Structures are given as structure tokens and as C-alpha cells.
Amino acid sequence: MKKVIIGTRGSDLALWQANYTKDRLAEIGIEAELKIIKTQGDKILNLRLDKLEGKGFFTKELEEELLNGSIDLAVHSHKDLPTVNPTGLIIAAVPEREDPSELLLILKDCVDIKQKLSLKKGAMVGTSSNRRKAQLLSLRPDLNIDDLRGNVPTRIQKLRDENYDAIVLAKAGVNRLNLDLSEFHVEVIDTTEVVPAPAQGALAIQIRENDTELFNELQKIHNKATAQEIEVERKVLNLFEGGCHMPLGCYCKQEDGQFEVWTSKANDDEDFPDRLFLREASTEGLAEKIVAKFASERKKPNKVFISREVGENSYFRRALAKHHIEIDDRSLIRTTPIVHVLDDFFLKNADWIVFSSRNSVEYFFQLNPVLPKKVKYAVVGRGSEDSLRKVGHLADFVGEGGDILEVAEELAKVVDGQTVVFPRAQDSLLTMQTYLTESTKIIDLPIYETVLLDEVEETEAEILVFTSPSNVNAYFAENLLIPGQKVIAIGNSTGKKFDEMGVSYELPYSPDEIGLAEAVFGIEIK
């Protein structure tokens, strides 16, 4: 096959992407050379992207050169492409995707690990993305967000020059450029916390539609799994008729034969985003189902009950308040300490302290434990992670997802052969402990107990959220479900109670306030 000409932008990241493609082509016996092309997005650096007219600010000129035959192939960041190809062009191949998470780079004197995302209160954060702004403000409404343009090294230099306290970058770009970030505090923001842009971290190799020989060759570097995931995300974007400045995040991944999709959508960069999580066996009709769930005319609950108190500024309360949904928030149990003095002898050889709830974090540190410097912390869910931050510690392991069995299996691999302390409730089910190997030493530490309230008033809320097995026991000691009421169980242990009762329930992906909000908006109200 003849030598092919690869069209690319001239930024460091674009050149990395083009050279990566060139190397992949060489692996399948195709020689290539690069041609650098300037795009509108490269030339206009003094305006926010959402203020520019039209779409394809970083792709239009490359596509024009493809159509006129001066290049044979264009390499794009997939998320920059409009969702519809120009007539005569196709995406011929999508290589394996890089990590689509976000990175938060923070000046070290602006770090406060007691705050979510480790950012000091009122920090100035640089990003030109409406999607990132809306989601960051939903997590931290105290932040100040300012526009940030330029290629990756330019953006980092602006942080270095202290124009910002922190900036947000795609982890994929930083990984590809292999940049030294040791002068900053680096916080990885998980895809379930800030949902990436559709196709973030993926490349698109675009060619002329009639170039069948090149198309056939490119199938050798095409990753079908990545392409399937990207197709869902970009179809959601297309159905919402959104461009790259729309405050829309959509991320799809395949897990155990299922397609898991997170979607975040706001009306503008200051609007509180709505969130949705769906898990389906097939991609057929999946994007349409997601978009239908966001329809404004879709009926929403008038009231949601949750079996714990919810703060006035909490994510869950603000997510529901946007749609004028009333919250009936009350714990049906009370907790009391059963240990008042801690024998530090049990902790001196600890390698890990594992917390499965916010209560276990709070009661443990009230005992003023003396811990070895080497000790690491593991938590189940972001709620426990946030509680650990408040006492000045960062989690070394965060068990994501509502399936405690999967979290337990993952933790078992991490702590294998070490000494692990489990501060817990006296009536805990010990699920995590049963998954640890025989070579792992377990120190079991019951430090508080739960007591059911004597009288629990019935709720007429359409959706009932239960946050622990004890709360389930307390509510159903004297109450029954009203016909039509829907149930959300925060995790497997709570769900097991409903299995025993023969009651169907929804299980959020994450056992935290974001996961609960996603679950509420995923439920159909008749």
C-alpha cells in the first residue's frame, strides 16, 4: 500500500496522537508521514469555545483537507468531533481508549484535604468546559470557576504562574504527554463523580468514505469494545443536539457483559446537573432510553423519604430541590459508642484501617487512636471518604459501586497478607471480613451500636430510600409499603433485607448522595 499522509493539529497532544497512529500503522506495514494543519480553535485563543459560532472548531480544516485529497487520514480527539460526519467522510477506526477521568492539578499551598476534592474554600479553578464547571459547582458550590484556554502545557504554565489555584485537565492528555506534575497536588476525579465528555480519552481516525483499501487495513487497529462504548455516548450527545460546549457528560463502559452508562446534563454552566445511571445488557435503544429519562414532561416524585438526616447544602437535597421534590429525612435509629477508651496495643501493627460507614469513621477518631505512621485507610463509598477527609486523612483505597461483594473482593487483593483493623457497628454483617485471605490478619473492633427507635411514623413519599439494614428493621416493625411506593436500598446488605421480605428495590451504583440522586431520577413514577 502507498505511503499515507496523516493530517494533524500542531499541539503537543495532537502530534502525540498523530505519531501514535503513525506507529500503529507501521505495525501493520503502512508507511505514513505527518502534515500539520491549523484549525479555527488553534487560531482564536481569546474567546471561550461556547462563544464561537458553529461546531468542529478543532476538526473542520482537517476534514476539508481530507475531502480535497491533500491528506489521506486525519487523527482527532474523538470528543472534539461533531456527531455527524461531513458527506464523504467516515470514522474508520477507534483505537483502545485511554483513561477518561479528569485530573485536578492544585497548587500545593491551595490544598485542603479536609474539603472535597482537596481544594481550599473559595478556590479559583480554571476550565473552559461548561460540563466541568456545572459538575464541579454541584460538588463544591463555593468554588470560583474561570475560563482557561490553550494547549495542555500552556494551561499548566498558567497554573504555575498562579493565575489559578487549580486547573482541570483530561487525564488521557496528561498520560499521553508523560508530564512531570510533582510540583502540584494531583487529585484524580473518578468518572462516577464528574462524568467525562462523550468519547473523552478516545481517538478517531477519519478517512474518505470511498477509500475502501485504507478502511480495510485500519480494521487491524480498530478496538470494537471502545467503539461500542463511544457509539452510545455520542448518540446521546446527538439526540440532545449538543455540541462540545453543551454541559453534558456521558460515559459508557462494559462490565461483566453489561453496559453501564453515567449521564450528567445541565441547562447551562451554572445549572445544577441532573444525573442518571443505567445498566443494560445491550446497546440497542440505550441512548434513546437515556434521553427519554431526561424529558421535562416525565413525571417526578413529589416527595422522597430517606432514612437519615440530609444537610441543607448536601448534594442530594440540592439535586431534588431543583425539581421541587420534598425530602422527608429522618434516621430511624440512634447510634451510641460502646468503647470509650481504646487500647492502642491492638493498633500498633496495623497496616490498614477499613471503614464501611461514616459512623465508623466518626466514632473511631473520637477515641483519639494512636496509629503507626505507615497505616493506610480504606473506605466503602464517597460518603465514608468525605468523613475521613474531615478528620484530616485521605483514603488510600475507595470501594466504588453499590455492590459490597465486588468491593470486598477488590479490597482483599489490596490488603492481602497484611494486618487490617475493622472499626464497626456491633451488629455489622462482617461481609468485608469474610472475603479476606487466611494470610491476612483481621483485628475486629466493634466501637458503636445501633438502637431502633420505638415509634416510626409512616411516610407517604413515592420513593423510600433506606440507608442501612437497621433502618429497614425500624421502619417495617410497624409499617407497610403503600401500593405504588418504590424502594431504593443503598447497598447489598440493605437490599438483602428486602430480598427476605420479597420486596423489589433499586440498587444505586454508588452508595453515596450522587448514586442516590441517580437512582431517584431513574425510577418511573406512574
PDB file of C-alpha atoms in Angstrom, residues 276-277 298 301 303-308 316 320 325 402 461-469 471-472 476 481 484-499 503-525:
ATOM      1  CA  LEU A 276     -28.658   9.204  35.665  1.00  0.00           C
ATOM      2  CA  PHE A 277     -27.107   5.732  35.823  1.00  0.00           C
ATOM      3  CA  ARG A 298     -41.589  12.944  32.604  1.00  0.00           C
ATOM      4  CA  PRO A 301     -41.923  12.235  42.662  1.00  0.00           C
ATOM      5  CA  LYS A 303     -41.704  13.549  47.963  1.00  0.00           C
ATOM      6  CA  VAL A 304     -38.761  11.250  48.725  1.00  0.00           C
ATOM      7  CA  PHE A 305     -38.180   9.647  52.113  1.00  0.00           C
ATOM      8  CA  ILE A 306     -34.593   8.892  53.210  1.00  0.00           C
ATOM      9  CA  SER A 307     -33.674   7.146  56.450  1.00  0.00           C
ATOM     10  CA  ARG A 308     -31.061   9.623  57.585  1.00  0.00           C
ATOM     11  CA  PHE A 316     -28.844  15.009  47.426  1.00  0.00           C
ATOM     12  CA  LEU A 320     -34.048  17.102  44.450  1.00  0.00           C
ATOM     13  CA  ILE A 325     -39.132  17.454  45.321  1.00  0.00           C
ATOM     14  CA  GLY A 402     -23.043  -0.317  45.493  1.00  0.00           C
ATOM     15  CA  ALA A 461     -43.457   9.587  49.840  1.00  0.00           C
ATOM     16  CA  GLU A 462     -43.483   7.933  46.420  1.00  0.00           C
ATOM     17  CA  ILE A 463     -39.854   6.805  46.819  1.00  0.00           C
ATOM     18  CA  LEU A 464     -38.314   5.416  50.023  1.00  0.00           C
ATOM     19  CA  VAL A 465     -34.514   5.359  50.380  1.00  0.00           C
ATOM     20  CA  PHE A 466     -33.081   3.081  53.077  1.00  0.00           C
ATOM     21  CA  THR A 467     -29.504   3.609  54.166  1.00  0.00           C
ATOM     22  CA  SER A 468     -28.912   0.580  56.422  1.00  0.00           C
ATOM     23  CA  PRO A 469     -30.439  -2.771  57.384  1.00  0.00           C
ATOM     24  CA  ASN A 471     -33.337   1.413  59.328  1.00  0.00           C
ATOM     25  CA  VAL A 472     -35.262  -1.201  57.316  1.00  0.00           C
ATOM     26  CA  PHE A 476     -41.141  -2.152  58.881  1.00  0.00           C
ATOM     27  CA  LEU A 481     -45.406  -0.198  51.945  1.00  0.00           C
ATOM     28  CA  GLY A 484     -47.130   2.226  44.289  1.00  0.00           C
ATOM     29  CA  GLN A 485     -44.261   3.184  46.597  1.00  0.00           C
ATOM     30  CA  LYS A 486     -40.787   2.415  45.219  1.00  0.00           C
ATOM     31  CA  VAL A 487     -37.766   1.412  47.290  1.00  0.00           C
ATOM     32  CA  ILE A 488     -34.048   2.230  46.963  1.00  0.00           C
ATOM     33  CA  ALA A 489     -31.549   0.246  49.062  1.00  0.00           C
ATOM     34  CA  ILE A 490     -28.142   1.886  49.492  1.00  0.00           C
ATOM     35  CA  GLY A 491     -26.179  -1.391  49.235  1.00  0.00           C
ATOM     36  CA  ASN A 492     -26.283  -5.177  49.212  1.00  0.00           C
ATOM     37  CA  SER A 493     -26.711  -5.566  52.983  1.00  0.00           C
ATOM     38  CA  THR A 494     -29.724  -3.276  52.988  1.00  0.00           C
ATOM     39  CA  GLY A 495     -31.042  -4.901  49.825  1.00  0.00           C
ATOM     40  CA  LYS A 496     -30.792  -8.335  51.455  1.00  0.00           C
ATOM     41  CA  LYS A 497     -33.442  -7.247  53.961  1.00  0.00           C
ATOM     42  CA  PHE A 498     -35.833  -6.517  51.105  1.00  0.00           C
ATOM     43  CA  ASP A 499     -34.958  -9.836  49.450  1.00  0.00           C
ATOM     44  CA  VAL A 503     -39.871  -6.536  48.076  1.00  0.00           C
ATOM     45  CA  SER A 504     -38.281  -5.319  44.813  1.00  0.00           C
ATOM     46  CA  TYR A 505     -35.841  -2.427  45.071  1.00  0.00           C
ATOM     47  CA  GLU A 506     -33.327  -0.349  43.130  1.00  0.00           C
ATOM     48  CA  LEU A 507     -29.641  -0.515  43.986  1.00  0.00           C
ATOM     49  CA  PRO A 508     -27.667   2.659  43.139  1.00  0.00           C
ATOM     50  CA  TYR A 509     -24.258   2.224  41.554  1.00  0.00           C
ATOM     51  CA  SER A 510     -22.574   4.294  44.273  1.00  0.00           C
ATOM     52  CA  PRO A 511     -23.621   4.179  47.965  1.00  0.00           C
ATOM     53  CA  ASP A 512     -23.427   7.968  48.259  1.00  0.00           C
ATOM     54  CA  GLU A 513     -25.521  11.044  47.574  1.00  0.00           C
ATOM     55  CA  ILE A 514     -24.692  11.162  43.858  1.00  0.00           C
ATOM     56  CA  GLY A 515     -25.642   7.500  43.495  1.00  0.00           C
ATOM     57  CA  LEU A 516     -28.881   8.061  45.405  1.00  0.00           C
ATOM     58  CA  ALA A 517     -29.801  11.049  43.222  1.00  0.00           C
ATOM     59  CA  GLU A 518     -29.128   8.956  40.106  1.00  0.00           C
ATOM     60  CA  ALA A 519     -31.341   6.182  41.450  1.00  0.00           C
ATOM     61  CA  VAL A 520     -34.218   8.540  42.288  1.00  0.00           C
ATOM     62  CA  PHE A 521     -34.248  10.031  38.785  1.00  0.00           C
ATOM     63  CA  GLY A 522     -34.022   6.587  37.211  1.00  0.00           C
ATOM     64  CA  ILE A 523     -37.307   5.435  38.784  1.00  0.00           C
ATOM     65  CA  GLU A 524     -40.529   5.658  36.777  1.00  0.00           C
ATOM     66  CA  ILE A 525     -43.373   7.328  38.680  1.00  0.00           C
TER      67      ILE A 525
END
